[in-house]
PDB file of C-alpha atoms in Angstrom:
ATOM      1  CA  UNK W  11      49.633 143.187 146.447  1.00 56.00           C
ATOM      2  CA  UNK W  12      47.639 140.454 144.437  1.00 57.00           C
ATOM      3  CA  UNK W  13      48.788 136.800 144.573  1.00 54.00           C
ATOM      4  CA  UNK W  14      50.202 136.674 140.837  1.00 53.00           C
ATOM      5  CA  UNK W  15      52.438 139.824 141.754  1.00 48.00           C
ATOM      6  CA  UNK W  16      53.530 138.348 145.090  1.00 53.00           C
ATOM      7  CA  UNK W  17      54.697 135.002 143.064  1.00 49.00           C
ATOM      8  CA  UNK W  18      56.492 137.346 140.339  1.00 49.00           C
ATOM      9  CA  UNK W  19      58.258 139.029 143.104  1.00 52.00           C
ATOM     10  CA  UNK W  20      59.306 135.763 144.732  1.00 52.00           C
ATOM     11  CA  UNK W  21      60.446 134.543 141.048  1.00 59.00           C
ATOM     12  CA  UNK W  22      62.319 137.687 140.390  1.00 60.00           C
ATOM     13  CA  UNK W  23      64.304 137.598 143.867  1.00 68.00           C
ATOM     14  CA  UNK W  24      65.447 133.732 143.140  1.00 71.00           C
ATOM     15  CA  UNK W  25      66.360 134.824 139.460  1.00 77.00           C
ATOM     16  CA  UNK W  26      68.589 137.761 140.995  1.00 77.00           C
ATOM     17  CA  UNK W  27      70.132 135.552 143.927  1.00 78.00           C
ATOM     18  CA  UNK W  28      71.102 132.808 141.115  1.00 83.00           C
ATOM     19  CA  UNK W  29      72.524 135.135 139.378  1.00 88.00           C
ATOM     20  CA  UNK W  30      74.539 136.499 142.342  1.00 88.00           C
ATOM     21  CA  UNK W  31      75.664 133.030 142.801  1.00 90.00           C
ATOM     22  CA  UNK W  32      76.881 132.308 139.621  1.00 91.00           C
ATOM     23  CA  UNK W  33      78.548 135.489 139.563  1.00 92.00           C
ATOM     24  CA  UNK W  34      80.593 134.661 142.449  1.00 93.00           C
ATOM     25  CA  UNK W  35      81.457 131.295 141.127  1.00 92.00           C
ATOM     26  CA  UNK W  36      82.543 132.942 137.819  1.00 92.00           C
ATOM     27  CA  UNK W  37      84.584 135.594 139.634  1.00 94.00           C
ATOM     28  CA  UNK W  38      86.433 133.029 141.594  1.00 92.00           C
ATOM     29  CA  UNK W  39      87.465 131.303 138.472  1.00 90.00           C
ATOM     30  CA  UNK W  40      88.537 134.416 136.469  1.00 93.00           C
ATOM     31  CA  UNK W  41      90.533 135.815 139.433  1.00 93.00           C
ATOM     32  CA  UNK W  42      92.466 132.345 139.514  1.00 88.00           C
ATOM     33  CA  UNK W  43      92.846 132.481 135.827  1.00 87.00           C
ATOM     34  CA  UNK W  44      94.168 135.913 135.784  1.00 90.00           C
ATOM     35  CA  UNK W  45      97.012 134.942 138.715  1.00 87.00           C
ATOM     36  CA  UNK W  46      95.184 135.778 141.990  1.00 92.00           C
ATOM     37  CA  UNK W  47      95.947 132.158 143.685  1.00 87.00           C
ATOM     38  CA  UNK W  48      94.370 133.170 146.703  1.00 89.00           C
ATOM     39  CA  UNK W  49      91.529 135.717 146.402  1.00 91.00           C
ATOM     40  CA  UNK W  50      89.766 137.223 149.205  1.00 91.00           C
ATOM     41  CA  UNK W  51      86.094 137.040 149.784  1.00 92.00           C
ATOM     42  CA  UNK W  52      86.158 140.970 149.164  1.00 93.00           C
ATOM     43  CA  UNK W  53      88.049 140.506 145.888  1.00 94.00           C
ATOM     44  CA  UNK W  54      85.796 137.971 144.537  1.00 94.00           C
ATOM     45  CA  UNK W  55      82.574 139.897 145.489  1.00 94.00           C
ATOM     46  CA  UNK W  56      83.979 143.098 143.759  1.00 94.00           C
ATOM     47  CA  UNK W  57      84.945 141.016 140.645  1.00 94.00           C
ATOM     48  CA  UNK W  58      81.321 139.772 140.827  1.00 93.00           C
ATOM     49  CA  UNK W  59      79.663 143.038 141.204  1.00 92.00           C
ATOM     50  CA  UNK W  60      78.008 141.845 144.261  1.00 91.00           C
ATOM     51  CA  UNK W  61      78.237 143.222 147.954  1.00 89.00           C
ATOM     52  CA  UNK W  62      80.254 141.449 150.572  1.00 89.00           C
ATOM     53  CA  UNK W  63      76.966 140.746 152.680  1.00 90.00           C
ATOM     54  CA  UNK W  64      75.667 138.988 149.290  1.00 89.00           C
ATOM     55  CA  UNK W  65      78.629 136.888 149.289  1.00 91.00           C
ATOM     56  CA  UNK W  66      78.103 135.604 152.531  1.00 90.00           C
ATOM     57  CA  UNK W  67      74.456 135.096 152.219  1.00 90.00           C
ATOM     58  CA  UNK W  68      75.252 132.389 149.528  1.00 90.00           C
ATOM     59  CA  UNK W  69      78.293 131.107 150.977  1.00 91.00           C
ATOM     60  CA  UNK W  70      78.980 130.740 154.718  1.00 88.00           C
ATOM     61  CA  UNK W  71      82.659 131.019 154.140  1.00 88.00           C
ATOM     62  CA  UNK W  72      85.445 130.639 151.491  1.00 88.00           C
ATOM     63  CA  UNK W  73      85.569 126.753 152.068  1.00 87.00           C
ATOM     64  CA  UNK W  74      81.871 126.925 151.264  1.00 89.00           C
ATOM     65  CA  UNK W  75      82.857 128.602 147.822  1.00 90.00           C
ATOM     66  CA  UNK W  76      85.852 126.628 147.160  1.00 86.00           C
ATOM     67  CA  UNK W  77      83.549 123.390 147.446  1.00 86.00           C
ATOM     68  CA  UNK W  78      80.996 124.499 145.241  1.00 89.00           C
ATOM     69  CA  UNK W  79      83.417 125.757 142.631  1.00 87.00           C
ATOM     70  CA  UNK W  80      85.084 122.249 142.611  1.00 84.00           C
ATOM     71  CA  UNK W  81      81.774 120.669 142.369  1.00 84.00           C
ATOM     72  CA  UNK W  82      80.757 122.956 139.465  1.00 83.00           C
ATOM     73  CA  UNK W  83      84.285 122.316 137.483  1.00 83.00           C
ATOM     74  CA  UNK W  84      84.942 118.706 138.648  1.00 81.00           C
ATOM     75  CA  UNK W  85      83.340 116.741 135.437  1.00 78.00           C
ATOM     76  CA  UNK W  86      85.572 119.084 133.163  1.00 81.00           C
ATOM     77  CA  UNK W  87      88.971 118.856 134.732  1.00 82.00           C
ATOM     78  CA  UNK W  88      88.449 115.163 135.673  1.00 81.00           C
ATOM     79  CA  UNK W  89      87.739 114.647 131.746  1.00 81.00           C
ATOM     80  CA  UNK W  90      91.314 116.065 130.794  1.00 81.00           C
ATOM     81  CA  UNK W  91      93.236 113.393 132.682  1.00 80.00           C
ATOM     82  CA  UNK W  92      91.229 110.689 130.831  1.00 77.00           C
ATOM     83  CA  UNK W  93      92.876 108.300 128.329  1.00 71.00           C
ATOM     84  CA  UNK W  94      91.329 105.816 126.154  1.00 70.00           C
ATOM     85  CA  UNK W  95      91.818 102.165 126.156  1.00 72.00           C
ATOM     86  CA  UNK W  96      95.916 101.536 126.565  1.00 72.00           C
ATOM     87  CA  UNK W  97      97.544 100.536 123.416  1.00 77.00           C
ATOM     88  CA  UNK W  98     101.231  99.787 122.415  1.00 85.00           C
ATOM     89  CA  UNK W  99     104.284  98.927 124.177  1.00 90.00           C
ATOM     90  CA  UNK W 100     105.426 100.537 127.726  1.00 91.00           C
ATOM     91  CA  UNK W 101     107.102 103.485 126.118  1.00 92.00           C
ATOM     92  CA  UNK W 102     104.681 104.264 123.764  1.00 91.00           C
ATOM     93  CA  UNK W 103     101.596 104.138 126.598  1.00 91.00           C
ATOM     94  CA  UNK W 104     103.787 106.214 128.595  1.00 92.00           C
ATOM     95  CA  UNK W 105     104.450 108.941 126.099  1.00 92.00           C
ATOM     96  CA  UNK W 106     100.716 108.979 125.790  1.00 91.00           C
ATOM     97  CA  UNK W 107      99.985 109.356 129.147  1.00 92.00           C
ATOM     98  CA  UNK W 108     102.926 111.738 129.587  1.00 94.00           C
ATOM     99  CA  UNK W 109     101.127 114.134 126.785  1.00 93.00           C
ATOM    100  CA  UNK W 110      97.535 113.838 128.492  1.00 92.00           C
ATOM    101  CA  UNK W 111      98.778 114.465 131.821  1.00 93.00           C
ATOM    102  CA  UNK W 112     101.232 117.401 131.089  1.00 95.00           C
ATOM    103  CA  UNK W 113      98.372 119.019 128.909  1.00 94.00           C
ATOM    104  CA  UNK W 114      96.069 118.613 131.969  1.00 93.00           C
ATOM    105  CA  UNK W 115      98.592 120.158 134.050  1.00 94.00           C
ATOM    106  CA  UNK W 116      99.210 123.309 131.860  1.00 94.00           C
ATOM    107  CA  UNK W 117      95.467 124.037 131.521  1.00 90.00           C
ATOM    108  CA  UNK W 118      94.670 123.783 135.521  1.00 89.00           C
ATOM    109  CA  UNK W 119      98.216 124.873 136.507  1.00 91.00           C
ATOM    110  CA  UNK W 120      96.548 127.960 138.509  1.00 89.00           C
ATOM    111  CA  UNK W 121      93.698 126.200 140.083  1.00 87.00           C
ATOM    112  CA  UNK W 122      95.966 123.442 141.081  1.00 89.00           C
ATOM    113  CA  UNK W 123      98.494 125.938 142.677  1.00 90.00           C
ATOM    114  CA  UNK W 124      95.734 127.707 144.334  1.00 88.00           C
ATOM    115  CA  UNK W 125      94.843 124.706 146.151  1.00 88.00           C
ATOM    116  CA  UNK W 126      98.266 123.771 147.281  1.00 90.00           C
ATOM    117  CA  UNK W 127      98.299 127.187 148.776  1.00 87.00           C
ATOM    118  CA  UNK W 128      95.057 127.130 150.453  1.00 86.00           C
ATOM    119  CA  UNK W 129      94.846 123.428 151.604  1.00 86.00           C
ATOM    120  CA  UNK W 130      96.228 124.222 155.051  1.00 86.00           C
ATOM    121  CA  UNK W 131      92.922 126.124 155.809  1.00 85.00           C
ATOM    122  CA  UNK W 132      90.640 124.492 153.845  1.00 86.00           C
ATOM    123  CA  UNK W 133      89.111 120.914 154.593  1.00 87.00           C
ATOM    124  CA  UNK W 134      86.869 120.872 151.469  1.00 86.00           C
ATOM    125  CA  UNK W 135      90.495 121.526 149.381  1.00 88.00           C
ATOM    126  CA  UNK W 136      92.338 118.833 151.078  1.00 91.00           C
ATOM    127  CA  UNK W 137      89.449 116.388 150.684  1.00 90.00           C
ATOM    128  CA  UNK W 138      89.153 117.259 147.085  1.00 89.00           C
ATOM    129  CA  UNK W 139      92.777 116.951 146.167  1.00 91.00           C
ATOM    130  CA  UNK W 140      93.166 113.516 148.283  1.00 93.00           C
ATOM    131  CA  UNK W 141      90.309 112.107 145.783  1.00 90.00           C
ATOM    132  CA  UNK W 142      91.964 113.664 142.893  1.00 90.00           C
ATOM    133  CA  UNK W 143      95.498 112.285 143.813  1.00 92.00           C
ATOM    134  CA  UNK W 144      93.785 108.958 144.069  1.00 93.00           C
ATOM    135  CA  UNK W 145      91.759 108.881 140.787  1.00 90.00           C
ATOM    136  CA  UNK W 146      95.390 109.845 139.357  1.00 91.00           C
ATOM    137  CA  UNK W 147      96.916 107.003 141.000  1.00 93.00           C
ATOM    138  CA  UNK W 148      94.565 104.472 139.972  1.00 91.00           C
ATOM    139  CA  UNK W 149      94.345 105.704 136.387  1.00 89.00           C
ATOM    140  CA  UNK W 150      98.227 105.564 136.213  1.00 92.00           C
ATOM    141  CA  UNK W 151      98.095 102.018 137.277  1.00 91.00           C
ATOM    142  CA  UNK W 152      95.557 100.789 134.901  1.00 88.00           C
ATOM    143  CA  UNK W 153      97.206 102.444 132.052  1.00 88.00           C
ATOM    144  CA  UNK W 154     100.627 101.122 133.077  1.00 91.00           C
ATOM    145  CA  UNK W 155     100.159  97.612 134.960  1.00 91.00           C
ATOM    146  CA  UNK W 156     103.836  96.985 134.858  1.00 92.00           C
ATOM    147  CA  UNK W 157     103.475  99.009 138.199  1.00 93.00           C
ATOM    148  CA  UNK W 158     101.900  96.396 139.952  1.00 92.00           C
ATOM    149  CA  UNK W 159     105.144  93.768 139.696  1.00 92.00           C
ATOM    150  CA  UNK W 160     107.346  96.790 141.112  1.00 93.00           C
ATOM    151  CA  UNK W 161     108.303  96.879 144.756  1.00 94.00           C
ATOM    152  CA  UNK W 162     106.554  99.811 146.634  1.00 94.00           C
ATOM    153  CA  UNK W 163     109.475 102.352 146.603  1.00 94.00           C
ATOM    154  CA  UNK W 164     109.456 102.144 142.920  1.00 94.00           C
ATOM    155  CA  UNK W 165     105.966 102.273 142.194  1.00 94.00           C
ATOM    156  CA  UNK W 166     105.847 105.191 144.626  1.00 95.00           C
ATOM    157  CA  UNK W 167     108.786 106.658 142.792  1.00 95.00           C
ATOM    158  CA  UNK W 168     106.643 106.663 139.338  1.00 95.00           C
ATOM    159  CA  UNK W 169     103.810 108.054 141.059  1.00 95.00           C
ATOM    160  CA  UNK W 170     106.163 111.060 142.381  1.00 95.00           C
ATOM    161  CA  UNK W 171     107.303 111.713 138.831  1.00 96.00           C
ATOM    162  CA  UNK W 172     103.748 112.025 137.402  1.00 95.00           C
ATOM    163  CA  UNK W 173     102.828 114.198 139.962  1.00 95.00           C
ATOM    164  CA  UNK W 174     101.755 118.018 139.392  1.00 95.00           C
ATOM    165  CA  UNK W 175     104.834 118.794 141.922  1.00 95.00           C
ATOM    166  CA  UNK W 176     107.214 117.228 139.507  1.00 97.00           C
ATOM    167  CA  UNK W 177     105.562 118.666 136.621  1.00 97.00           C
ATOM    168  CA  UNK W 178     105.594 122.306 138.119  1.00 97.00           C
ATOM    169  CA  UNK W 179     109.254 121.851 139.247  1.00 97.00           C
ATOM    170  CA  UNK W 180     110.405 120.905 135.546  1.00 98.00           C
ATOM    171  CA  UNK W 181     108.377 123.684 133.919  1.00 97.00           C
ATOM    172  CA  UNK W 182     108.897 126.512 136.736  1.00 96.00           C
ATOM    173  CA  UNK W 183     111.874 126.068 138.491  1.00 96.00           C
ATOM    174  CA  UNK W 184     113.817 124.288 136.245  1.00 97.00           C
ATOM    175  CA  UNK W 185     112.666 126.455 133.142  1.00 97.00           C
ATOM    176  CA  UNK W 186     112.032 123.181 130.875  1.00 98.00           C
ATOM    177  CA  UNK W 187     109.926 123.884 127.888  1.00 98.00           C
ATOM    178  CA  UNK W 188     106.972 121.447 127.643  1.00 97.00           C
ATOM    179  CA  UNK W 189     108.713 118.871 125.382  1.00 97.00           C
ATOM    180  CA  UNK W 190     111.680 118.768 127.516  1.00 98.00           C
ATOM    181  CA  UNK W 191     109.892 118.530 130.680  1.00 98.00           C
ATOM    182  CA  UNK W 192     107.761 115.680 129.099  1.00 97.00           C
ATOM    183  CA  UNK W 193     111.114 113.903 127.826  1.00 97.00           C
ATOM    184  CA  UNK W 194     112.414 114.473 131.272  1.00 97.00           C
ATOM    185  CA  UNK W 195     109.383 112.882 132.974  1.00 96.00           C
ATOM    186  CA  UNK W 196     109.500 109.850 130.352  1.00 96.00           C
ATOM    187  CA  UNK W 197     113.400 109.231 131.036  1.00 96.00           C
ATOM    188  CA  UNK W 198     112.575 109.241 134.830  1.00 95.00           C
ATOM    189  CA  UNK W 199     109.595 106.612 134.589  1.00 94.00           C
ATOM    190  CA  UNK W 200     111.482 104.605 132.061  1.00 94.00           C
ATOM    191  CA  UNK W 201     114.533 104.733 134.528  1.00 92.00           C
ATOM    192  CA  UNK W 202     112.369 103.528 137.399  1.00 91.00           C
ATOM    193  CA  UNK W 203     110.350 100.827 135.350  1.00 90.00           C
ATOM    194  CA  UNK W 204     113.140  99.226 133.428  1.00 86.00           C
ATOM    195  CA  UNK W 205     115.423  98.876 136.650  1.00 76.00           C
TER     196      UNK W 205
END
């Protein structure tokens, strides 16, 4: 085989490898979107159309895959939670915050539930969840600076009210519509902040 053919063969293998890796990541996201919140390596490989050995050539374990998936979609999901410069009185700002927050929670419900289900066995997911929770806390405190004047217990109560856990409870366990869940969240926040 001449040098040009060898280079072409290496380039072809690299392209196939990159396609397989991308297919594994896409398959993971597809399975999550379709409701499989804890997909196995075998299920992901089948969805991606690659062999299980190929899966483990690209990712040494599920933790490595989950870390890669998070890194790939992080910019997209973080942008869902961002708000422009705060404007208006307290109630108007809370209303805007809750709308943005609830829209993001609705769109990211399955990946967030998947993360919660799998955190106990994944150092990467625990680290990513903690990072995201810290960002949400900081963002809320910038949006609602009135929080700084509250005693710690009340401040923590507001953070609890704006958590995904609370949103999921209102929507799933209490079967509230999106608008009713937003109103409940607003009432809870105002109750703490105006107390």
